[in-house]
Structures are given as structure tokens and as C-alpha cells.
Amino acid sequence: MTIRGTTAASVLAGLLLFAATLSAFAQETRATLGGKVTDPNGAVIQHATVTVTSKDTGVAQTTTTNSVGEWTVQYLLPGHYRFQVSAPSFKAVKYADIELQVNDNKTINTQLPIGAQNETVTVDTTTPLIDTTAAVAGTVITETEMQELPNLSNAPTALIGLTPGASTSTGVGGGVFLWSNSGLSGNAVNGTGATTGATQYTNSATNYKLDGGTDTNNDGQIAYEPPSDAVHEFRVVTNAYDAAIGRQSGATISLVSRTGTSKYHGDVYEYNQNNLLNANTYAYDASGTPKAPIHVNNFGATFGGPLSIPKLYDGAKRGTFFFLSYSGIRNIAPINQGYATVPTPLERQGDFSQSYVVSAGVQYPVNIYDPNTTVATNSSKTAFTRTQFPGNKLTRIDPVAKALMAMIPLPDSPAQTAISNNANNYLKKEEQNDKFETYMLRLDQAWNNKNHSFVNLRQNHWDEITNDPFGPTFFLNTYLQTRVNKGVTLDHTITITNNLLLDLNYNFVRYVSNTRSGAAGSNPNLLGFSPTYIAEMKMATVPLFENIVPGAEDNGLGTDNGGSPTADTNQDFNVNLTQVHKNHTFRYGAEYMIQQEAKGGVGAVGGTFTFGTNWTRSSPVGTVATGSGDVLADFLLGLPNGGSIPNNASSFWSQHYTGFYVQDDWKVNRQLTLNMGLRWDYQRPVSERFNRLSSRFDPNYVQTGVTTPAQGNYAALLSGSASGDSGLACCRPRGPIPPPSSPAARCCTPA
């Protein structure tokens, strides 16, 4: 049984005083092997020698049985082992092949026959062992399954769906890539876990572990996904009644990296897909466009063995082993196929004489009116009229609009939709271009029978270019994404006595990502913006122009996002102390974690301009005829209907977590084991390093640079004395009607 609570802090502090202030494994990835040694009459044999040897590396660990004949060897790497039990006046018993999986806790009881110690009884085969000691349940996905089951992702966690009660968002062996942290984290176990839809996977109840260290970023996603051939196996823990396991409400996914063996091994692979055998899309085929390029290369290699220097250092004899993994992906594939709407050659020159729109099956010409000719048609100035441009041709074009229009490609298809003369007249050439590389190095060192260490170093880097409907060279629509994961795990195990074992572990994870527009940082002088406006930008760049290219990504051109970086930094400090006393195995530990997240998002840092038909309609207010005014005409005149420049704040969040536990696995007899534990967790509140968590809005604060000119211009519009007064719609202020002498009074007078 396991008892969890938050009221026993003082008791646990006393129990764990000698365990320092570090932390214990919340989920151990290595295995434990133990048993009981008796004579033919069932009497226990004390001080029998047990030697457990890895068949993969040849590293041996030796222990002896205690006063009740029990022995245990912990922190064994998953793999195949043999062990021998010997004692004076008894024949030695040797077990030839025992398989241990991740987080196994297996028991083999041994009865020694009477005889000479130099005589040996070998057990060649044994019934597959069932873990009857640990208070956890789950499924182990082995190296064989990862190698032989189809898996387009080459990601081990894509096979989580093989676990009873578990499901993945992509299905078994789904086609997401190694860089897709969100896609690979879409896992649910026993009804809990990842959410889907707009929230993606930010509410995940699954905790990911790699070599005993946390591998979960602050969005609840797996931080570093190693390629399948770099993972020995992993366990999906679906329920956890062990007090040593914390920080999960759905499942714990524990991955174990591969280690080097006494012999050199490696592999090389490549998966390739191209458009040679692919069929063309319907839209491309209909327009005579060649097949879009599809090139996917997923390649990699591994190599491991003893770390040796000829004639100087023998890694196999000295217990030094390494395993190196590399994987790369190059991906070019068409996405967001379809059409966009670009201006016709005449429209680019301001000529709308051939432009039309269709409503209810009726074709209406587009009529463009000059906003400088706006006049009121009544004394209350609630109705207005404008004069149409001669021949529906603009007599002036804004230089910024002219410069931007020169960058937009010409139509390459006839209008595909009968709603206007130019609807869907450009076949998009959008591609997704990815470059990904991942590295992982593991070093293992068996110093002696009492000291064992390992280090895991890992990094991956992903870059993606996408959202480019006019091709990868057109930067005003491109989106760039970057993600870098770095991690290190350090572990050292010390056998203090045969009955007392200490494990120290430190884990560091850094998860950095950024998304920005390809136009971010581009020179706004390319379009001829004034120095005054450029000075108002938080970062000099080409602004975002919305609504001028229907069908393109975001329907706009320019800097939609100047950058939205996120940097997660998590650190675990760990210690685990195991004490074997007679038929009790006591485990004591504590866990301390520091979680940090720096976030920023400058948004459309160069400003946003939106365009409608407000300025080229026959009237700025009221209902107008179909075809009156045009968005592109407003843009060519340089007259937006709205705009903004953001000033977004950044943040630096921090949260600390502490956990303590004590666990007793009591083997009452061969048929009964009691698991009793107590755990205490404390998650401190989130804090913002620079006290930017909240701020008070000051309604009396005056932004002089904005309010001073705005108030004067507004008063001039109300009085009708503003130069080029385009007419102000009736603006009824809140509160009492102003007195007749007020300039605003006529706004409240009915027409």
C-alpha cells in the first residue's frame, strides 16, 4: 500500500536528514535483481557470494546475502545478465541468461545443493520472470519492437499506443517527425493525458523521463525525442503506487538510452522519398504546372563499444563504454496548396475599368471614388457623396503601395472562382522546408565494484521555412521556426555497504524555440517609409499590410511576427538511498526541481495596416451600391482603415518543486510482498523575476504624443473646420447631451 499526504513533513524530514537536500528518482529507469539463498532444507544461507555479470559489457558486481539470506543488486542497466551464487560446503549455482527491462524489480530464489564449492550447477533456461515486487504496472516497449515494427517517425514514443489503455494522436507508427514535440506528445493513458484541438497538448498529464531525468518541457510536451535506434527500451507506467514516483496524473514514460558493449556495434540508415513516383495534384495538373517537389531524407548512424586507445587504454577491461547516435532530416514538401488572388496588370496601375464583382449571379462593375471629393449632402453632415475617378482609373498612387505592388507576382492562372474578375488567379507555390539534426552521446564507467557512473549528452536543432505562397524567395510572407533542445544527465552510484546503496543524479534540460516572420528585421526603406514612422517602430522592419492578397497566408504581406522566443530551463537535483534490512528494502529520497521559462512576443513590431473600402466608396457612411469601392484601390491610395504598433512585454517565470518520500518493500514471505510508502510534495507558486506578473491600469495617464494631436484633430472634425474634412458620422458622446453652444452639439441634432 502507498500512503500519500502533506501533513507528515516533519516526520519525513527526520527520516531523510541523512539523505541531504538533493532528490530521489521520481521514476528509476534501471533495474533491480535480487533473491533469497537457502540450503536443501530451506534454511537461509548467510554471507553467500552473489556475482551479477552483464552479458553485454562484461562488467560484474558482487554482493553477499544478509542475515535472512536476502541479496539485491540495484541500478543495473536494462539488458541480459548472468549471475552465480556460491557458499562454502555448497555447489555453486549459475544462471546463464536473465533479461532485465527498464524499472524491473525481479526476484530469483536459489537453493544451493550440498557439495564442493568448486562444483557448479548451471541453469540454462528459466521461466520468464514476472515482477512481483514493485508497486507499479505498465508495458515495456523493447528494442526488438522498435526495430521491427513500421514507424515512419523513427520516434520511439510513437509506439506508446501498443500499451493497453493508451492512445496516440498519430496512431501506432504515425508519420510525424522527430522534431514535432507537440505531435509526439499527443498521448493519453487510461483516459487522461494530452488534450487535442486548439489547446494542443499543453494540459498533458504524462511525465517524460530520459535516463532517469526529466524530459518534459514547461508545456507538458516531451522535450528531447531520441531516434529509435538510440533507445534501448522504454516503459509506460500506467499506474504508480510507489511513493518514489511523483509529478504525474496520467502516465510516466521512461526511456533508456542505449549503451556501448564489450564489442563494437553500429548501424547506418536512410529513408528517402521523392516526387519521381508521386502523382501530380489535381490543381497543378489542370493548370499544366509540374509536380511540386517532394524530397524527404531521414538518415542517421549509431556506433558504440568500449572506449579504448590502442596500447594505452583498454576500455573493455576498465569498464569504459560509449554510444554515439546521430540522425538528420531534410524535408521539402508542398503545403497549403490552392489559389490566392493577386492584382491584375491593369489594377496594379490603378486601372479598375475592367474589374467587376458578382453577387447573386449578377455582374457589377467596380466603381472607384475619390475620397478628396467628399462633400456633405445635408446641413447636419450625416450624409455624403463623392466623385468617381475618371474612367475608374486612379489619378494618384502612394509610393509605398507602388513599391510593394512591384514585389507581388503577376497572375499565372485565369480566375478560378466566378465572384470577381481576379478571384483565385494565382496558383500558390508554397513549400515546407525543414532541416533537423540530433546528436546523443552516452558514456558509462564502472570504476570498481562499488562505484558506477554515466553521463548522457544530447542536442537537437530544427529550422523550418514555410508560409511562402509566392515561393521561398518571397520573404514578405515567409515564416521561420527554430527549436533547439539541449540536455545533460549525470549519475553516480555508490555501494556504501552490501546493504546500503546511494545514487546521485543531476539533470539539465534547455528547450529554446522561436517563430518569426521572414520579413522581420528587413529594411523598411525598401518601401520608402518616412524616418518619422520608422522611429516609432520597436524594431525597424517592413510593416504588415492586411487584406490585400486574399488566399495568401494571413491575407497579408509583411512582418506579422517580429519574434516570439521561448526558453525553458529545467534542473533536477537527485539522490536516492536504498537500505536492505533483513527482508525489508527501504528507499529514502527527496526531489528538488527548478523550472524557468522566459517568454517574449513582439508581434507585428513594425506596425499593422488594415484596408477596406472606406475611402473609395461613393459615401463613407450608410449603404452603397454593390461594387462601390475596392480594398486594393484603398491600398494603392495609401489609405488604411486602421492600424497599430504593439508594445508587448516579456516575462521570466520561475517555479520550484520539492518532494520527499520513504518506501518500504517488505517481503513477508514468498507469496506476499507489502509495498508501503509516504510521499510529500510541495510546488511553490509561480513567480516573475522582475515583478511583471500583474500591473495596475492608470486611467488618468496621458500619452502626450498620442492624445495631444488626436484631441486637436477631433475637435477640428467636430467643428467642420478641418482641412479636407471627409465628414464625421454622428458621434453621440456618452453622458448628457452637450449644450447648444458646444461644437459637438450638432452631432446630437437629428438630420
XYZ file of N, CA, C and O in Angstrom, residues 499-613:
460
model
N 24.469 -3.615 2.034
C 23.066 -3.349 2.360
C 22.709 -1.869 2.269
O 21.616 -1.478 2.667
N 23.603 -1.038 1.767
C 23.344 0.396 1.712
C 23.895 0.942 0.399
O 25.099 0.824 0.107
N 23.005 1.548 -0.404
C 23.363 1.997 -1.742
C 22.878 3.428 -1.932
O 21.736 3.762 -1.634
N 23.752 4.287 -2.472
C 23.443 5.698 -2.693
C 23.567 6.014 -4.172
O 24.554 5.642 -4.822
N 22.576 6.705 -4.710
C 22.613 7.124 -6.108
C 22.407 8.632 -6.182
O 21.446 9.168 -5.626
N 23.325 9.325 -6.879
C 23.276 10.772 -7.069
C 23.011 11.062 -8.538
O 23.639 10.467 -9.416
N 22.125 12.012 -8.795
C 21.737 12.284 -10.180
C 21.460 13.773 -10.350
O 20.819 14.392 -9.504
N 21.968 14.316 -11.458
C 21.679 15.699 -11.835
C 21.240 15.697 -13.283
O 21.843 15.030 -14.141
N 20.206 16.482 -13.573
C 19.666 16.528 -14.932
C 19.387 17.977 -15.309
O 18.835 18.754 -14.520
N 19.766 18.327 -16.526
C 19.584 19.689 -17.044
C 18.927 19.597 -18.405
O 19.366 18.832 -19.274
N 17.854 20.376 -18.613
C 17.150 20.415 -19.891
C 16.958 21.873 -20.290
O 16.465 22.687 -19.497
N 17.338 22.191 -21.505
C 17.133 23.536 -22.062
C 16.367 23.391 -23.362
O 16.782 22.668 -24.271
N 15.234 24.097 -23.452
C 14.331 23.985 -24.600
C 14.061 25.399 -25.102
O 13.416 26.200 -24.428
N 14.623 25.728 -26.274
C 14.533 27.087 -26.813
C 13.835 27.033 -28.166
O 14.189 26.214 -29.026
N 12.850 27.885 -28.348
C 12.144 27.932 -29.627
C 11.844 29.379 -29.991
O 11.765 30.258 -29.122
N 11.670 29.610 -31.285
C 11.335 30.949 -31.756
C 10.612 30.833 -33.086
O 10.938 29.974 -33.915
N 9.618 31.671 -33.265
C 8.882 31.770 -34.520
C 8.848 33.236 -34.930
O 8.554 34.102 -34.096
N 9.167 33.506 -36.177
C 9.148 34.896 -36.635
C 8.865 34.951 -38.128
O 9.042 33.963 -38.856
N 8.431 36.110 -38.566
C 8.222 36.334 -39.985
C 9.561 36.425 -40.703
O 10.542 36.938 -40.150
N 9.575 35.954 -41.946
C 10.786 36.080 -42.728
C 11.155 37.530 -42.998
O 12.317 37.853 -43.232
N 10.161 38.406 -42.927
C 10.411 39.826 -43.174
C 10.961 40.547 -41.957
O 11.359 41.711 -42.058
N 10.969 39.892 -40.784
C 11.403 40.550 -39.555
C 12.828 41.070 -39.695
O 13.736 40.328 -40.064
N 13.011 42.339 -39.397
C 14.328 42.946 -39.488
C 14.690 43.454 -40.862
O 15.772 44.027 -41.046
N 13.790 43.272 -41.858
C 14.079 43.778 -43.198
C 13.998 45.306 -43.209
O 13.325 45.924 -42.387
N 14.650 45.902 -44.137
C 14.792 47.359 -44.186
C 13.494 48.011 -44.658
O 13.086 47.830 -45.808
N 12.838 48.808 -43.792
C 11.591 49.462 -44.225
C 11.827 50.516 -45.291
O 10.872 50.948 -45.965
N 13.076 50.961 -45.477
C 13.364 51.919 -46.543
C 13.147 51.318 -47.925
O 13.077 52.048 -48.918
N 13.052 49.966 -47.986
C 12.772 49.322 -49.271
C 11.459 49.810 -49.857
O 11.289 49.844 -51.071
N 10.525 50.178 -48.977
C 9.209 50.628 -49.432
C 9.045 52.134 -49.330
O 7.987 52.659 -49.676
N 10.070 52.818 -48.838
C 10.015 54.275 -48.817
C 9.300 54.882 -47.632
O 8.772 56.002 -47.746
N 9.283 54.205 -46.474
C 8.651 54.792 -45.296
C 9.479 55.969 -44.788
O 10.714 56.001 -44.916
N 8.799 56.909 -44.174
C 9.462 58.106 -43.678
C 10.282 57.779 -42.435
O 9.940 56.880 -41.670
N 11.364 58.516 -42.182
C 12.141 58.317 -40.955
C 11.317 58.522 -39.692
O 11.581 57.878 -38.676
N 10.325 59.393 -39.755
C 9.479 59.639 -38.585
C 8.718 58.383 -38.190
O 8.654 58.016 -37.010
N 8.131 57.693 -39.189
C 7.390 56.470 -38.870
C 8.331 55.351 -38.440
O 8.041 54.615 -37.499
N 9.456 55.237 -39.115
C 10.412 54.183 -38.754
C 10.870 54.351 -37.312
O 11.081 53.370 -36.585
N 10.993 55.587 -36.853
C 11.418 55.839 -35.479
C 10.398 55.359 -34.458
O 10.743 55.104 -33.297
N 9.132 55.231 -34.850
C 8.089 54.757 -33.942
C 8.096 53.233 -33.789
O 7.489 52.697 -32.864
N 8.765 52.524 -34.701
C 8.795 51.070 -34.642
C 9.669 50.600 -33.482
O 10.684 51.206 -33.171
N 9.273 49.483 -32.853
C 10.097 48.871 -31.815
C 11.272 48.113 -32.418
O 12.265 47.859 -31.758
N 11.141 47.737 -33.679
C 12.223 47.130 -34.437
C 12.030 47.536 -35.884
O 10.936 47.372 -36.439
N 13.049 48.107 -36.488
C 12.930 48.557 -37.868
C 12.679 47.363 -38.779
O 13.496 46.451 -38.873
N 11.534 47.351 -39.459
C 11.165 46.231 -40.323
C 10.040 46.672 -41.242
O 9.463 47.762 -41.074
N 9.714 45.856 -42.225
C 8.585 46.137 -43.113
C 7.291 45.846 -42.361
O 7.122 44.751 -41.816
N 6.358 46.802 -42.264
C 5.107 46.565 -41.536
C 4.256 45.486 -42.199
O 4.553 45.003 -43.301
N 3.176 45.136 -41.523
C 2.230 44.145 -42.042
C 1.075 44.858 -42.731
O 0.443 45.740 -42.157
N 0.808 44.477 -43.980
C -0.318 45.006 -44.751
C -1.351 43.889 -44.884
O -1.097 42.878 -45.540
N -2.498 44.079 -44.292
C -3.519 43.032 -44.267
C -4.586 43.263 -45.330
O -4.844 44.399 -45.754
N -5.210 42.147 -45.757
C -6.404 42.136 -46.612
C -6.135 42.513 -48.066
O -7.079 42.780 -48.803
N -4.873 42.520 -48.486
C -4.625 42.942 -49.868
C -4.313 41.768 -50.793
O -4.289 41.940 -52.010
N -4.054 40.578 -50.229
C -3.798 39.394 -51.062
C -4.669 38.260 -50.540
O -4.197 37.394 -49.794
N -5.947 38.222 -50.885
C -6.821 37.146 -50.396
C -6.299 35.768 -50.794
O -5.855 35.557 -51.916
N -6.331 34.838 -49.831
C -5.887 33.476 -50.084
C -4.465 33.228 -49.673
O -4.067 32.075 -49.483
N -3.644 34.282 -49.526
C -2.288 34.108 -49.019
C -2.350 33.877 -47.520
O -3.376 34.121 -46.869
N -1.251 33.388 -46.947
C -1.237 33.138 -45.510
C -1.502 34.442 -44.769
O -0.828 35.452 -44.998
N -2.499 34.420 -43.883
C -2.911 35.586 -43.097
C -3.463 36.714 -43.957
O -3.707 37.819 -43.457
N -3.627 36.479 -45.288
C -4.144 37.504 -46.192
C -3.339 38.791 -46.123
O -3.858 39.879 -46.378
N -2.088 38.696 -45.751
C -1.293 39.905 -45.603
C 0.131 39.699 -46.057
O 0.587 38.587 -46.308
N 0.841 40.816 -46.168
C 2.245 40.803 -46.550
C 3.014 41.646 -45.545
O 2.568 42.733 -45.162
N 4.188 41.162 -45.134
C 4.999 41.933 -44.212
C 5.292 41.173 -42.935
O 5.169 39.950 -42.861
N 5.663 41.925 -41.889
C 6.109 41.334 -40.628
C 4.918 41.096 -39.714
O 4.494 41.991 -38.970
N 4.381 39.895 -39.783
C 3.287 39.513 -38.895
C 3.797 39.252 -37.482
O 3.092 39.461 -36.504
N 5.032 38.767 -37.368
C 5.596 38.422 -36.056
C 7.092 38.717 -36.086
O 7.847 38.066 -36.790
N 7.500 39.702 -35.300
C 8.914 40.032 -35.236
C 9.732 39.037 -34.457
O 10.957 39.064 -34.495
N 9.078 38.145 -33.747
C 9.759 37.118 -32.964
C 8.974 36.791 -31.713
O 8.435 37.674 -31.042
N 8.857 35.500 -31.412
C 8.162 35.050 -30.198
C 8.997 33.955 -29.535
O 8.634 32.779 -29.564
N 10.142 34.336 -28.958
C 11.042 33.331 -28.372
C 10.525 32.802 -27.043
O 9.884 33.507 -26.267
N 10.812 31.531 -26.799
C 10.542 30.875 -25.518
C 11.780 30.066 -25.135
O 12.346 29.367 -25.977
N 12.168 30.183 -23.880
C 13.325 29.436 -23.391
C 12.958 28.777 -22.069
O 12.742 29.456 -21.068
N 12.825 27.447 -22.088
C 12.578 26.670 -20.871
C 13.907 26.128 -20.349
O 14.695 25.569 -21.118
N 14.125 26.268 -19.058
C 15.303 25.695 -18.422
C 14.856 24.959 -17.174
O 14.319 25.582 -16.251
N 15.036 23.649 -17.158
C 14.656 22.825 -16.008
C 15.886 22.111 -15.461
O 16.703 21.585 -16.226
N 15.980 22.082 -14.149
C 17.073 21.374 -13.490
C 16.516 20.477 -12.392
O 15.653 20.902 -11.628
N 17.020 19.236 -12.340
C 16.683 18.280 -11.277
C 17.946 17.990 -10.473
O 19.010 17.744 -11.052
N 17.799 17.989 -9.170
C 18.880 17.560 -8.288
C 18.361 16.337 -7.524
O 17.334 16.426 -6.855
N 19.072 15.221 -7.615
C 18.517 13.956 -7.169
C 19.489 13.145 -6.316
O 20.696 13.152 -6.554
N 18.943 12.438 -5.316
C 19.691 11.428 -4.582
C 18.712 10.340 -4.163
O 17.561 10.615 -3.871
N 19.150 9.118 -4.153
C 18.305 8.009 -3.740
C 19.135 7.095 -2.847
O 20.220 6.656 -3.241
N 18.645 6.817 -1.661
C 19.354 5.953 -0.714
C 18.515 4.703 -0.481
O 17.345 4.795 -0.119
N 19.114 3.543 -0.718
C 18.433 2.266 -0.543
C 19.112 1.477 0.574
O 20.335 1.324 0.576
N 18.289 0.990 1.495
C 18.802 0.206 2.618
C 18.071 -1.132 2.660
O 16.840 -1.178 2.680
N 18.842 -2.222 2.650
C 18.274 -3.564 2.767
C 18.495 -4.042 4.198
O 19.635 -4.137 4.667
N 17.404 -4.325 4.882
C 17.479 -4.807 6.259
C 16.596 -6.045 6.381
O 15.366 -5.954 6.313
N 17.259 -7.209 6.520
C 16.555 -8.487 6.550
C 15.682 -8.603 5.308
O 16.198 -8.533 4.188
N 14.368 -8.764 5.454
C 13.507 -8.887 4.280
C 12.776 -7.581 3.966
O 11.723 -7.583 3.332
N 13.330 -6.458 4.406
C 12.811 -5.129 4.083
C 13.789 -4.423 3.146
O 15.000 -4.473 3.345
N 13.248 -3.764 2.142
C 14.032 -2.863 1.304
C 13.483 -1.461 1.492
O 12.377 -1.139 1.037
N 14.245 -0.641 2.196
C 13.830 0.734 2.464
C 14.465 1.658 1.423
O 15.654 1.543 1.114
N 13.664 2.578 0.912
C 14.170 3.597 -0.007
C 13.777 4.967 0.538
O 12.620 5.206 0.872
N 14.766 5.855 0.569
C 14.543 7.197 1.071
C 14.982 8.183 -0.016
O 15.957 7.946 -0.720
N 14.284 9.278 -0.135
C 14.707 10.241 -1.151
C 13.976 11.557 -1.045
O 13.034 11.724 -0.279
N 14.464 12.486 -1.820
C 13.850 13.801 -1.952
C 14.120 14.294 -3.359
O 15.043 13.820 -4.017
N 13.316 15.186 -3.825
C 13.469 15.695 -5.189
C 13.361 17.202 -5.157
O 12.465 17.756 -4.524
N 14.284 17.851 -5.845
C 14.246 19.308 -5.943
C 14.382 19.695 -7.406
O 15.312 19.252 -8.093
N 13.448 20.492 -7.890
C 13.441 20.884 -9.292
C 13.272 22.394 -9.403
O 12.475 22.994 -8.681
N 14.028 22.978 -10.322
C 13.897 24.393 -10.656
C 13.382 24.481 -12.089
O 14.012 23.969 -13.016
N 12.232 25.108 -12.260
C 11.647 25.299 -13.584
C 11.647 26.788 -13.909
O 11.155 27.603 -13.125
N 12.176 27.127 -15.074
C 12.217 28.519 -15.506
C 11.741 28.618 -16.943
O 11.982 27.719 -17.750
N 11.062 29.712 -17.234
C 10.578 29.931 -18.594
C 10.630 31.418 -18.908
O 9.985 32.220 -18.236
N 11.399 31.758 -19.926
C 11.452 33.131 -20.427
C 10.642 33.187 -21.714
O 10.836 32.362 -22.608
N 9.735 34.161 -21.801
C 8.865 34.254 -22.964
C 8.819 35.697 -23.448
O 8.867 36.640 -22.664
N 8.704 35.839 -24.733
C 8.544 37.146 -25.338
C 7.808 37.015 -26.645
O 7.825 35.966 -27.279
N 7.155 38.077 -27.050
C 6.448 38.075 -28.321
C 6.193 39.504 -28.750
O 5.323 40.171 -28.191
N 6.989 39.987 -29.704
C 6.863 41.390 -30.083
C 5.733 41.616 -31.075
O 5.318 42.754 -31.292
N 5.204 40.545 -31.674
C 4.086 40.681 -32.597
C 4.478 41.416 -33.865
O 5.623 41.371 -34.321
N 3.503 42.130 -34.434
C 3.735 42.895 -35.670
C 4.487 44.170 -35.307
O 3.940 45.278 -35.309
N 5.772 43.993 -35.004
C 6.566 45.043 -34.372
C 6.728 46.276 -35.260
O 6.967 47.377 -34.764
N 6.598 46.122 -36.561
C 6.705 47.268 -37.455
C 5.396 47.991 -37.664
O 5.346 49.001 -38.382
N 4.330 47.493 -37.043
C 3.008 48.086 -37.216
C 2.157 47.276 -38.168
O 2.657 46.487 -38.985
N 0.863 47.444 -38.048
C -0.110 46.751 -38.899
C -1.025 47.767 -39.552
O -1.547 48.672 -38.885
N -1.232 47.617 -40.856
C -2.180 48.449 -41.592
C -3.253 47.530 -42.182
O -2.931 46.564 -42.882
N -4.504 47.819 -41.895
C -5.612 47.061 -42.472
C -6.331 47.939 -43.492
O -6.376 49.171 -43.358
N -6.895 47.289 -44.493
C -7.518 48.027 -45.587
C -8.919 47.495 -45.846
O -9.184 46.296 -45.720
N -9.826 48.418 -46.196
C -11.188 48.071 -46.571
C -11.582 48.878 -47.788
O -10.747 49.242 -48.614
N -12.861 49.199 -47.867
C -13.349 50.009 -48.995
C -13.789 51.390 -48.522
O -14.415 52.136 -49.288
